[in-house]
XYZ file of C-alpha atoms in Angstrom:
752
model
C 33.672 -58.246 -46.508
C 31.356 -58.392 -43.295
C 29.260 -55.210 -43.056
C 29.779 -53.090 -40.184
C 27.726 -53.123 -37.270
C 28.560 -49.740 -35.006
C 27.192 -48.813 -32.090
C 27.454 -46.333 -29.124
C 28.108 -46.501 -25.565
C 28.413 -43.730 -23.124
C 30.475 -44.581 -19.948
C 30.703 -43.173 -16.714
C 33.973 -42.888 -15.517
C 35.747 -42.795 -11.638
C 39.166 -41.097 -11.127
C 39.567 -38.042 -13.727
C 40.901 -35.015 -12.202
C 42.276 -32.812 -15.299
C 41.935 -33.065 -19.144
C 45.010 -34.644 -19.573
C 43.608 -37.998 -17.760
C 40.672 -37.313 -20.526
C 43.353 -37.133 -22.995
C 45.005 -40.636 -21.783
C 41.649 -42.413 -21.788
C 40.625 -41.422 -25.071
C 43.833 -42.596 -25.910
C 43.564 -45.825 -24.894
C 40.223 -46.293 -26.311
C 40.776 -45.195 -29.605
C 44.123 -47.262 -30.186
C 41.633 -50.288 -30.003
C 40.286 -51.702 -33.622
C 37.518 -49.517 -35.171
C 36.764 -47.601 -32.272
C 36.132 -44.082 -32.437
C 35.726 -42.086 -28.397
C 35.869 -38.822 -27.368
C 36.471 -38.329 -23.120
C 34.739 -35.349 -21.581
C 36.190 -34.215 -18.542
C 33.538 -32.116 -17.276
C 30.824 -34.939 -17.485
C 33.136 -37.494 -16.538
C 32.446 -39.509 -19.274
C 33.425 -41.187 -22.372
C 31.143 -41.551 -25.752
C 32.210 -44.503 -27.645
C 31.202 -45.656 -31.210
C 32.427 -49.382 -32.126
C 31.759 -52.242 -34.430
C 30.568 -54.557 -32.271
C 32.100 -57.323 -34.240
C 35.568 -56.393 -33.611
C 35.420 -55.077 -30.244
C 33.646 -56.761 -26.944
C 32.349 -53.657 -24.318
C 34.993 -55.771 -22.258
C 38.017 -54.606 -24.028
C 36.842 -51.011 -23.976
C 36.784 -51.020 -19.752
C 39.895 -53.099 -19.754
C 41.259 -49.733 -22.015
C 39.939 -47.393 -19.602
C 41.068 -50.115 -16.190
C 44.312 -50.109 -18.323
C 45.377 -46.276 -17.919
C 44.047 -46.237 -14.141
C 40.512 -45.219 -14.210
C 37.493 -46.838 -13.192
C 34.395 -47.228 -16.300
C 30.918 -47.385 -14.044
C 29.853 -50.073 -16.818
C 30.211 -53.873 -16.505
C 30.327 -55.902 -19.845
C 26.951 -56.347 -19.819
C 26.106 -52.338 -20.575
C 24.844 -51.432 -16.789
C 26.322 -48.872 -14.944
C 27.671 -51.244 -12.356
C 25.923 -48.758 -9.483
C 22.783 -49.200 -10.406
C 21.520 -47.309 -13.748
C 23.926 -46.146 -16.525
C 21.110 -43.013 -17.304
C 21.556 -41.426 -13.565
C 25.349 -40.525 -14.125
C 23.910 -37.246 -13.070
C 23.338 -38.913 -9.714
C 26.794 -39.988 -9.392
C 28.167 -36.574 -9.573
C 26.168 -35.203 -7.122
C 27.185 -38.155 -4.646
C 30.995 -37.461 -5.431
C 29.926 -33.757 -4.653
C 28.571 -34.886 -1.666
C 31.388 -36.864 -0.299
C 33.654 -33.795 -1.052
C 31.853 -31.859 0.713
C 32.575 -33.749 3.837
C 36.307 -33.769 3.594
C 36.205 -30.558 2.900
C 34.330 -29.206 5.864
C 36.253 -31.755 7.487
C 40.155 -29.941 6.758
C 39.165 -26.569 7.127
C 37.521 -27.070 10.996
C 41.594 -28.312 11.017
C 43.094 -26.348 9.023
C 41.894 -23.165 10.733
C 43.874 -23.835 14.073
C 46.905 -24.312 12.254
C 46.481 -20.961 10.613
C 45.502 -19.486 13.485
C 48.503 -20.910 15.140
C 50.863 -19.615 12.767
C 49.889 -16.338 12.174
C 48.795 -15.201 15.893
C 52.309 -15.327 17.821
C 50.145 -14.841 20.826
C 48.542 -18.196 20.255
C 51.872 -20.809 20.373
C 52.085 -22.261 23.289
C 54.508 -24.860 24.561
C 54.354 -27.549 21.733
C 51.728 -25.550 19.344
C 54.002 -26.695 16.307
C 53.471 -30.592 17.299
C 49.483 -29.960 17.505
C 49.741 -28.174 14.172
C 51.426 -31.077 12.407
C 49.098 -33.326 13.768
C 45.844 -31.513 12.784
C 48.020 -31.188 9.284
C 48.563 -34.757 8.971
C 45.075 -35.233 8.824
C 44.336 -32.690 6.498
C 46.814 -33.449 3.803
C 46.659 -37.072 4.270
C 42.798 -38.032 4.786
C 41.795 -34.714 3.398
C 43.509 -34.943 0.141
C 43.505 -38.614 0.073
C 41.742 -38.403 -3.384
C 44.482 -36.180 -4.715
C 47.339 -38.756 -3.270
C 45.101 -41.812 -4.810
C 44.849 -40.406 -7.801
C 48.645 -39.854 -8.393
C 49.595 -43.035 -6.949
C 47.167 -45.289 -9.070
C 48.646 -43.012 -12.229
C 52.276 -43.451 -11.409
C 51.719 -46.853 -11.134
C 50.433 -47.266 -14.894
C 53.666 -44.308 -15.713
C 51.257 -41.116 -16.332
C 50.948 -37.938 -14.303
C 47.954 -35.690 -13.853
C 47.549 -32.312 -12.305
C 47.038 -34.519 -8.901
C 50.408 -35.457 -9.482
C 51.603 -31.511 -8.959
C 49.211 -31.008 -6.104
C 50.158 -34.576 -4.220
C 53.963 -33.800 -4.810
C 53.467 -29.602 -3.403
C 51.753 -30.492 0.012
C 53.889 -33.503 0.594
C 57.129 -31.842 -0.021
C 55.816 -28.739 2.297
C 54.886 -31.781 4.740
C 58.523 -33.130 4.694
C 60.251 -30.312 4.799
C 58.527 -29.478 7.724
C 58.788 -32.756 9.405
C 62.524 -32.600 8.654
C 62.374 -28.748 10.322
C 60.602 -29.855 13.146
C 63.026 -33.236 14.274
C 66.439 -31.714 13.493
C 66.321 -27.877 12.264
C 64.931 -26.991 15.845
C 61.715 -25.819 14.901
C 60.178 -27.846 17.274
C 61.516 -26.805 20.318
C 59.851 -25.555 23.506
C 59.516 -21.686 23.015
C 60.084 -21.309 19.606
C 57.452 -18.037 17.912
C 57.024 -18.070 14.267
C 54.616 -16.078 12.465
C 52.789 -16.516 9.170
C 54.937 -14.549 6.019
C 54.067 -13.785 2.413
C 57.091 -14.869 1.490
C 59.646 -16.982 3.850
C 63.153 -14.954 4.287
C 65.481 -15.058 1.217
C 68.411 -15.068 3.717
C 66.734 -17.844 6.353
C 67.412 -21.505 6.063
C 66.376 -24.135 8.680
C 64.117 -22.872 10.654
C 60.549 -21.821 8.611
C 57.689 -25.036 8.326
C 55.574 -25.019 5.839
C 52.108 -26.825 7.558
C 49.972 -24.460 7.365
C 50.284 -24.099 3.909
C 50.041 -27.694 3.409
C 46.992 -27.649 5.230
C 45.269 -24.618 3.689
C 46.655 -25.528 0.081
C 44.758 -29.134 0.713
C 41.466 -27.549 1.630
C 41.676 -24.980 -0.955
C 42.005 -27.387 -3.590
C 39.717 -29.700 -2.352
C 37.482 -26.408 -1.916
C 37.544 -25.746 -5.390
C 36.919 -29.511 -6.619
C 33.866 -29.741 -4.618
C 32.697 -26.366 -6.583
C 34.127 -27.985 -9.926
C 31.680 -31.182 -8.958
C 28.624 -29.223 -7.820
C 28.789 -26.555 -10.949
C 29.177 -29.667 -12.928
C 26.552 -31.036 -11.899
C 24.267 -27.989 -12.162
C 25.381 -27.234 -15.885
C 24.046 -30.861 -16.859
C 20.888 -30.711 -14.505
C 18.948 -29.360 -17.842
C 19.507 -32.459 -19.847
C 18.736 -34.921 -16.005
C 15.158 -32.958 -15.794
C 14.608 -32.968 -19.498
C 14.622 -36.843 -18.598
C 12.547 -36.522 -15.265
C 9.709 -35.059 -17.394
C 8.346 -38.006 -18.885
C 5.003 -39.917 -17.483
C 5.621 -42.722 -15.274
C 2.348 -44.378 -15.955
C -0.628 -44.436 -17.869
C -3.904 -45.523 -18.349
C -3.991 -48.061 -20.467
C -7.281 -48.566 -22.474
C -8.557 -52.750 -23.364
C -10.119 -53.830 -25.486
C -13.499 -53.850 -23.430
C -12.952 -50.415 -22.760
C -11.726 -50.702 -19.250
C -8.285 -49.075 -18.134
C -5.558 -50.722 -16.057
C -2.416 -48.290 -14.673
C 0.564 -49.329 -16.195
C 4.405 -48.375 -16.182
C 5.172 -45.996 -19.193
C 7.818 -48.695 -20.336
C 4.472 -51.565 -20.733
C 3.285 -49.649 -23.200
C 3.709 -50.712 -27.230
C 3.244 -49.030 -30.261
C -0.229 -49.292 -31.302
C -1.605 -49.343 -27.368
C -4.103 -47.073 -26.773
C -4.228 -45.064 -23.562
C -6.355 -42.111 -21.736
C -5.203 -38.997 -20.542
C -7.085 -37.134 -18.551
C -7.102 -33.231 -17.818
C -3.360 -32.677 -15.963
C -2.351 -35.320 -16.636
C 1.051 -36.256 -18.738
C 1.193 -37.423 -22.073
C 3.029 -40.896 -21.646
C 4.443 -41.335 -24.882
C 4.286 -40.145 -28.408
C 1.256 -40.900 -30.195
C -1.733 -39.539 -32.089
C -5.166 -38.276 -30.870
C -7.712 -40.600 -31.530
C -10.422 -39.265 -29.541
C -11.331 -36.122 -27.798
C -10.280 -32.600 -28.159
C -7.872 -30.505 -25.295
C -5.459 -27.893 -25.492
C -1.754 -29.660 -24.698
C 1.187 -27.299 -22.687
C 3.817 -28.544 -24.903
C 6.099 -25.759 -22.645
C 8.356 -28.386 -21.580
C 9.057 -29.669 -25.287
C 9.156 -26.282 -27.321
C 9.680 -23.460 -25.262
C 6.275 -21.718 -25.894
C 3.699 -21.125 -23.034
C 0.797 -21.031 -24.956
C -1.167 -24.650 -25.124
C -1.809 -26.016 -28.449
C -5.520 -27.033 -29.248
C -5.735 -30.797 -30.417
C -8.407 -32.680 -32.045
C -8.888 -36.600 -33.500
C -5.930 -36.908 -35.952
C -3.307 -34.438 -34.438
C 0.159 -36.198 -32.847
C 1.156 -35.556 -29.555
C 4.159 -35.741 -27.897
C 4.996 -37.718 -24.645
C 5.619 -35.485 -21.362
C 3.764 -32.949 -22.959
C 0.609 -32.086 -20.521
C -2.969 -32.198 -21.476
C -4.679 -28.874 -19.972
C -8.429 -29.669 -21.134
C -10.686 -32.115 -21.862
C -10.312 -36.105 -21.992
C -8.061 -37.344 -24.518
C -7.768 -41.247 -25.719
C -4.072 -41.371 -28.177
C -2.711 -44.288 -29.714
C 0.689 -44.926 -29.390
C 3.240 -44.110 -32.031
C 6.556 -43.962 -30.588
C 8.187 -45.391 -27.040
C 11.233 -45.490 -25.488
C 14.549 -44.304 -27.214
C 12.561 -43.691 -30.280
C 10.629 -40.766 -28.646
C 10.916 -37.262 -29.075
C 12.187 -36.654 -25.342
C 14.625 -39.340 -26.278
C 15.951 -37.753 -29.045
C 16.094 -34.485 -27.655
C 18.403 -35.994 -24.901
C 20.487 -37.837 -27.164
C 20.902 -35.181 -29.059
C 22.018 -32.520 -26.246
C 24.052 -35.409 -25.089
C 25.859 -35.815 -27.766
C 26.336 -31.958 -28.292
C 27.902 -31.997 -24.757
C 30.269 -35.110 -25.552
C 31.784 -33.917 -28.699
C 34.720 -31.587 -28.744
C 35.310 -28.422 -30.959
C 38.675 -27.736 -32.911
C 39.451 -25.457 -29.804
C 39.120 -27.894 -27.342
C 41.138 -30.289 -28.655
C 43.463 -27.999 -29.156
C 43.230 -27.240 -25.186
C 43.629 -30.889 -24.493
C 46.457 -31.024 -26.985
C 47.967 -28.492 -24.270
C 46.813 -30.095 -21.580
C 48.640 -33.780 -22.320
C 52.208 -32.076 -22.737
C 51.872 -29.279 -19.749
C 52.306 -31.279 -16.303
C 55.814 -32.725 -17.124
C 56.694 -29.945 -18.909
C 55.515 -28.056 -15.183
C 57.434 -30.500 -13.505
C 60.450 -29.378 -15.468
C 59.961 -26.164 -14.346
C 59.577 -26.556 -10.898
C 62.697 -28.421 -10.569
C 64.551 -25.616 -12.618
C 63.182 -23.201 -10.090
C 64.744 -25.694 -7.163
C 68.006 -25.601 -9.013
C 67.899 -22.206 -9.729
C 67.386 -20.701 -6.363
C 69.999 -23.079 -4.750
C 72.706 -22.275 -7.555
C 71.923 -18.698 -7.088
C 72.907 -19.065 -3.270
C 69.296 -18.448 -1.932
C 68.197 -20.509 1.406
C 66.906 -24.241 0.803
C 63.295 -23.003 2.070
C 63.060 -20.260 -0.536
C 64.110 -22.372 -3.180
C 61.839 -25.031 -1.839
C 59.245 -22.552 -1.644
C 59.555 -20.875 -5.149
C 59.479 -24.888 -6.411
C 56.513 -25.676 -4.475
C 54.546 -22.788 -5.481
C 55.114 -23.582 -9.308
C 53.805 -27.024 -8.722
C 50.780 -25.602 -6.815
C 49.648 -22.619 -8.889
C 50.262 -23.951 -12.769
C 46.393 -25.834 -13.222
C 45.607 -27.425 -16.642
C 42.349 -27.886 -15.088
C 40.776 -24.693 -15.755
C 41.840 -25.590 -19.409
C 40.304 -28.772 -19.516
C 36.748 -27.209 -17.606
C 36.639 -24.210 -20.034
C 34.864 -25.837 -23.159
C 33.057 -28.427 -21.641
C 31.647 -26.058 -18.924
C 30.184 -23.698 -21.709
C 29.220 -26.373 -24.032
C 26.989 -27.983 -20.818
C 25.323 -25.080 -19.571
C 24.710 -23.848 -22.808
C 23.070 -26.781 -24.754
C 21.393 -27.364 -21.408
C 19.744 -23.841 -21.742
C 19.315 -24.724 -25.421
C 16.869 -27.679 -24.779
C 15.076 -26.259 -22.074
C 14.079 -23.282 -25.036
C 13.471 -25.960 -27.528
C 17.234 -25.188 -29.646
C 19.240 -28.116 -29.505
C 22.363 -27.946 -30.849
C 24.220 -30.857 -32.417
C 27.796 -30.289 -31.324
C 30.409 -28.015 -30.322
C 31.882 -27.941 -33.993
C 28.240 -26.369 -35.127
C 29.144 -23.171 -32.403
C 32.126 -22.488 -34.284
C 30.207 -22.023 -37.807
C 27.505 -19.544 -36.474
C 29.668 -16.311 -35.744
C 30.939 -17.060 -40.029
C 27.280 -17.130 -41.139
C 26.473 -14.283 -43.381
C 23.896 -15.033 -45.891
C 20.826 -17.834 -44.564
C 18.267 -19.220 -47.060
C 14.930 -19.907 -45.579
C 12.320 -22.384 -46.975
C 8.988 -20.494 -47.041
C 6.285 -22.987 -46.266
C 6.687 -23.966 -42.901
C 9.409 -21.858 -41.905
C 8.654 -18.496 -42.851
C 4.651 -19.197 -43.457
C 2.393 -21.363 -41.557
C 2.486 -23.990 -43.874
C -1.297 -24.397 -43.599
C -2.523 -24.017 -47.162
C -5.807 -22.824 -47.459
C -8.172 -22.730 -50.544
C -10.016 -19.344 -51.279
C -12.190 -19.765 -53.887
C -12.510 -22.267 -57.017
C -13.035 -21.079 -60.460
C -14.479 -23.275 -63.021
C -14.263 -23.080 -66.827
C -17.746 -22.510 -68.455
C -19.631 -25.645 -68.836
C -17.569 -28.206 -66.429
C -20.044 -29.480 -64.084
C -18.748 -27.955 -60.451
C -19.315 -30.976 -58.617
C -17.641 -34.000 -60.771
C -14.910 -30.978 -61.055
C -14.039 -31.135 -57.388
C -14.667 -34.902 -57.384
C -11.914 -34.799 -59.805
C -9.754 -32.558 -58.300
C -10.679 -34.068 -54.820
C -9.589 -37.615 -56.008
C -6.099 -36.709 -58.157
C -5.016 -35.396 -54.907
C -5.826 -37.768 -52.819
C -2.527 -39.615 -53.462
C -0.096 -36.574 -52.732
C 1.321 -35.927 -49.397
C 1.811 -32.265 -50.373
C -0.122 -29.393 -48.132
C -1.212 -27.643 -51.072
C -2.581 -31.092 -52.150
C -4.398 -32.119 -48.857
C -6.087 -28.653 -48.790
C -7.517 -28.380 -52.220
C -8.396 -32.649 -51.546
C -10.671 -31.169 -48.091
C -12.052 -27.985 -49.698
C -13.397 -29.776 -52.682
C -14.913 -32.427 -50.576
C -16.268 -29.204 -48.010
C -17.693 -27.751 -51.146
C -19.500 -31.105 -52.646
C -17.584 -33.188 -54.343
C -18.707 -36.569 -56.367
C -17.053 -39.488 -54.731
C -14.574 -40.700 -57.041
C -11.537 -43.133 -56.435
C -8.347 -42.788 -58.338
C -7.349 -45.737 -60.691
C -3.911 -44.655 -60.967
C -1.859 -42.223 -59.771
C 1.414 -40.202 -60.560
C 3.718 -37.656 -58.255
C 5.659 -35.230 -60.056
C 8.030 -33.666 -57.507
C 7.207 -30.041 -56.728
C 4.674 -29.851 -60.543
C 1.840 -31.634 -59.612
C -0.082 -34.758 -59.873
C -1.709 -36.889 -62.652
C -4.462 -39.424 -61.793
C -6.829 -41.602 -63.929
C -10.254 -41.116 -62.316
C -13.511 -42.701 -64.022
C -11.898 -43.117 -67.201
C -10.572 -39.572 -67.209
C -7.006 -38.810 -67.396
C -6.836 -35.686 -64.991
C -3.281 -33.472 -64.514
C -3.199 -30.976 -61.299
C -0.452 -28.744 -60.373
C 1.377 -25.519 -61.374
C -0.699 -23.960 -64.637
C 2.918 -24.008 -66.335
C 2.610 -27.451 -65.924
C -0.344 -28.212 -67.795
C 0.657 -25.235 -70.448
C 3.713 -27.454 -71.423
C 1.279 -30.760 -71.661
C -0.518 -28.620 -74.091
C -3.221 -27.838 -72.378
C -5.309 -24.851 -73.105
C -7.010 -22.306 -70.837
C -10.015 -19.729 -71.521
C -10.126 -15.952 -70.792
C -11.780 -16.482 -66.972
C -9.381 -18.573 -65.634
C -6.459 -16.955 -67.129
C -8.137 -13.588 -65.053
C -8.225 -15.944 -62.174
C -4.366 -17.346 -62.269
C -3.103 -13.471 -63.101
C -5.400 -12.028 -59.592
C -4.032 -14.883 -57.524
C -0.278 -14.011 -58.765
C -1.001 -10.053 -57.888
C -2.258 -11.325 -54.382
C 0.788 -13.739 -53.620
C -1.837 -16.668 -53.405
C -0.658 -19.765 -54.821
C -2.941 -21.330 -57.880
C -3.305 -25.178 -58.626
C -4.652 -25.743 -61.955
C -6.668 -28.655 -63.025
C -7.405 -30.095 -66.595
C -8.634 -32.934 -68.342
C -9.857 -33.588 -71.632
C -6.961 -31.396 -73.346
C -8.277 -28.157 -71.467
C -7.663 -26.563 -68.068
C -10.972 -26.937 -66.426
C -10.743 -25.833 -62.656
C -8.407 -23.670 -61.055
C -7.638 -23.434 -57.182
C -6.780 -20.547 -55.212
C -4.531 -21.082 -52.049
C -2.998 -18.757 -49.765
C -0.471 -19.800 -47.119
C 0.095 -17.022 -44.234
C 3.609 -15.670 -43.177
C 3.746 -16.793 -39.281
C 3.300 -13.768 -36.752
C 7.118 -13.168 -36.300
C 8.302 -14.114 -39.609
C 8.959 -10.417 -40.118
C 10.702 -9.851 -37.053
C 12.717 -12.844 -37.756
C 13.937 -10.637 -41.003
C 14.730 -7.745 -39.414
C 16.702 -9.317 -36.270
C 18.843 -11.215 -39.208
C 19.507 -7.844 -40.602
C 20.779 -6.894 -37.490
C 23.194 -9.318 -37.136
C 24.365 -8.440 -40.668
C 23.283 -11.658 -42.050
C 21.468 -11.447 -45.034
C 17.939 -13.290 -45.548
C 17.141 -15.226 -48.660
C 13.892 -16.529 -49.503
C 13.793 -20.212 -51.449
C 10.186 -20.706 -52.515
C 8.868 -23.174 -54.856
C 6.260 -20.772 -55.891
C 6.462 -18.600 -59.020
C 8.219 -15.157 -59.560
C 5.441 -12.891 -58.535
C 4.084 -14.881 -55.937
C 7.666 -15.022 -54.677
C 8.129 -11.201 -55.036
C 4.713 -10.389 -53.125
C 5.573 -12.483 -49.595
C 9.554 -11.205 -50.026
C 7.954 -7.735 -50.343
C 5.504 -8.255 -47.233
C 8.503 -9.772 -45.017
C 11.245 -7.277 -45.776
C 13.576 -9.785 -47.751
C 15.157 -8.201 -50.851
C 16.912 -11.155 -52.086
C 14.107 -13.682 -53.108
C 14.449 -17.121 -55.431
C 11.222 -18.547 -57.458
C 10.536 -21.412 -58.745
C 13.195 -23.855 -56.332
C 12.099 -27.222 -57.295
C 12.588 -29.463 -54.071
C 15.735 -31.656 -55.477
C 17.536 -27.639 -56.460
C 17.063 -26.462 -53.045
C 20.686 -27.757 -52.474
C 21.978 -26.396 -55.719
C 20.610 -22.866 -54.571
C 22.436 -23.011 -51.700
C 25.479 -24.165 -53.117
C 25.258 -21.657 -55.821
C 24.760 -18.800 -52.568
C 28.577 -20.942 -50.761
C 30.493 -20.148 -54.919
C 29.782 -15.879 -53.650
C 32.534 -16.693 -50.868
C 30.365 -16.551 -48.155
C 29.470 -19.105 -45.067
C 25.168 -19.762 -45.618
C 23.183 -21.266 -43.420
C 19.752 -22.875 -44.458
C 16.430 -23.124 -42.460
C 14.058 -25.810 -43.571
C 11.739 -28.422 -42.138
C 10.715 -31.566 -44.593
C 12.243 -34.070 -46.107
C 12.815 -32.377 -49.147
C 14.973 -29.535 -47.129
C 17.638 -32.623 -45.772
C 19.892 -32.263 -48.851
C 19.814 -28.360 -48.425
C 20.522 -28.850 -45.060
C 23.189 -31.209 -44.910
C 24.649 -28.668 -47.687
C 24.595 -25.508 -46.025
C 27.296 -24.190 -43.757
C 24.498 -24.641 -41.025
C 21.552 -26.658 -41.119
C 18.607 -25.389 -39.090
C 15.360 -27.660 -38.754
C 12.277 -25.855 -37.423
C 9.150 -27.106 -36.000
C 10.682 -30.209 -34.825
C 10.992 -31.231 -38.874
C 11.195 -34.757 -39.716
C 13.458 -37.046 -38.879
C 15.777 -36.906 -42.093
C 15.456 -33.177 -41.606
C 16.390 -33.282 -38.112
C 19.455 -35.617 -39.017
C 20.401 -33.728 -41.553
C 20.593 -30.301 -39.780
C 23.121 -29.072 -37.291
C 20.430 -27.364 -35.376
C 17.027 -28.622 -34.390
C 14.259 -26.184 -33.043
C 11.231 -27.660 -31.673
C 9.439 -24.643 -31.579
C 8.124 -23.631 -34.954
C 8.513 -19.681 -33.910
C 10.859 -18.359 -36.592
C 12.287 -15.471 -34.319
C 13.361 -19.102 -32.537
C 16.649 -18.956 -35.373
C 17.439 -15.746 -33.679
C 17.403 -17.265 -30.600
C 19.447 -20.151 -31.174
C 22.086 -17.634 -33.347
C 22.031 -15.997 -29.807
C 23.056 -18.899 -27.542
C 25.055 -20.480 -29.920
C 27.247 -17.054 -30.296
C 27.228 -16.347 -26.190
C 28.354 -20.090 -25.634
C 31.053 -19.788 -28.355
C 32.002 -16.240 -26.800
C 32.331 -18.186 -23.617
C 34.148 -20.964 -24.065
C 36.481 -18.042 -25.697
C 36.545 -16.096 -22.316
C 37.271 -18.846 -20.765
C 40.110 -20.396 -22.384
C 41.742 -17.274 -23.016
C 41.286 -16.891 -18.913
C 43.059 -20.259 -18.503
C 45.762 -19.759 -20.921
C 46.488 -15.945 -19.619
C 46.628 -17.268 -16.103
C 49.007 -20.054 -16.332
C 51.369 -18.153 -18.918
C 51.601 -15.402 -16.082
C 51.241 -17.298 -12.926
C 54.173 -19.755 -13.399
C 56.857 -17.043 -13.858
C 55.439 -15.200 -11.141
C 56.099 -18.232 -8.845
C 59.114 -19.522 -10.445
C 60.279 -16.133 -9.514
C 59.729 -16.725 -6.083
C 57.074 -13.547 -5.716
C 54.111 -16.260 -4.333
C 53.650 -17.776 -0.830
C 52.177 -21.431 -1.934
C 49.574 -20.592 0.372
C 48.585 -18.073 -1.955
C 49.254 -20.138 -5.123
C 47.054 -22.641 -3.734
C 44.243 -20.137 -3.814
C 44.695 -18.608 -6.663
C 44.878 -21.992 -8.554
C 41.507 -23.032 -7.286
C 39.934 -19.611 -7.866
C 41.163 -20.012 -11.407
C 38.617 -22.847 -11.654
C 35.838 -21.793 -10.057
C 36.040 -18.358 -12.543
C 35.790 -20.418 -15.408
C 32.966 -22.686 -14.339
C 30.701 -19.807 -12.732
C 31.653 -18.184 -16.085
C 30.218 -20.720 -18.047
C 27.060 -21.172 -15.652
C 26.064 -17.193 -16.815
C 24.735 -19.515 -20.240
C 22.099 -20.677 -17.284
C 20.185 -17.706 -17.269
C 20.016 -16.900 -21.415
C 16.879 -15.555 -21.930
C 14.896 -15.929 -25.436
C 13.858 -12.453 -27.041
C 10.506 -11.322 -25.819
C 7.683 -12.386 -27.563
């Protein structure tokens, strides 16, 4: 069987007007072989994953066109208007076009409304002047609505536009009939606006003001929606604009050449002067400076960098001259990964949203049936044709599934966009549904609650051991280790005069230590228990050093050769500044913090006590973290896991909510649900708060949208609403949902 080569494509789409539109496109795409698609109404975009060997790009665009919509994607994969990444600009352009129609319609609607409401303005033939103005408003101002209705009807589908188009055209047609055949156009005929037409009146009422005002209000509501959608997605658009446009490429002869960032390749070196942006992710080769990374991490304090330190593209050099060697470019950079994560989150759908989509898909046919039933009922009941039409049109106008379609995506866009600005990346909407149920959170110690920067406080040696040679053996053995403790021991040993020795062989024992053959000597370095299990004898002096380290909560590394423990290194890893406050905040939210650490019992107890954590699990090997998380889950609670390293990835995946902190490794980010670019543990609380606020906003929006339709349709069917009032209520419903979602853009992190 051939191996699948799956790829992902974001396709901007024109012509979507409600959630049912999105549902039809999604269904059409998912009918293709090997395709998984999700269509976001608010983003006006389809996110498609497909097997390139089984499905072509042209098939995707054809599937969208088949149901009456226009993809902004050519077969080459480029936006037909230019750049597929500039979708936000197109949304803004669409909003500007809508504004022109709204302003023109409003200027023409005002005199129509004035003539209808004020008898003193009703001069001879005023009705015909109103008709001329209304025709322009309904047919030109509302043209996007009627065009969409016609295109969708040709494909056998109905959308929200179908309801509005039928309603306004029915009002206009009935008015024309009354003007021509019912005597409403006679000279001297005076009329005035009524909240409802008389129930016994027939043949004389015209709906010109309703048709004009409804069209204007609905187009106004659509304009506000378009502007709000663009604002909700502004965070990710502005994030992508943060990157540098060009860079000073350093040539082999030492000269510089200004080139576009797109021409930089991994391994190239470029110069970053004070005030300039770092062109792409890389490693500092020369110079020292402070780098402002606030746009990536959300932290305002610049970070000091020196040769060997990594820097991220789009951060700003606030100090001296730097020479940086490019490591990642283009789509592989941190900035691009952040943008991709946020876009994935905004494109996904929660269970709640999928339920709303299913309801919206059957909503419009149901409303048409209710409207026809309303018309038939009032006619059969003996009321006037005018009243029956008014009630039926009100049902068509007021029934708005747009609020249902906008409820989740607008809140999700605003919440994830704000999160991106603060360095909080939410992988998908499903994550939000898990946050509220979290009752316990497993916290990896090193790098999460502590700085992860281990420093050696002292070395202790057995009597008779030559210190320079012992330090040399320690340094050579730990050279092959990637563990922070191993690196700290090797660096400290060299600083204190270690002999220059090189290991001939090396073996790593994950979470326990290392062993190596150095200059003919077999050396074992690691946990004291590892050496004890191998039968290495210790001395009272070294035992005392180990006990003292454990009592202070420090970490001890033992080194032995020739069958005996010969040296001990005492290291410390101080808690991060906000670690204790994070624990307090978690408890206040009803979440139990659980410390996971590979340290021994005494060290774990000391650190847990300092931070205020009652429950801790000591001596956890890297491979056992996921098992410990599973054990916590077996107690019947939802568990979150916070970690930052490769060895945390299985536990992050096992947890109900995985959180990678401090940027983390690529593997940790992939396995997690939330990624915190900042290394500040207090960002965990901000992430939980933002997730909870976003989910609450979604629920508020959906509750309003459902309640509005449940309450409004019966009121309209009962003949208690003028169609014009119904149109205003419909537009107001959409605006309320969008504005409620935009409150998330004002979310404030905890004060540091």
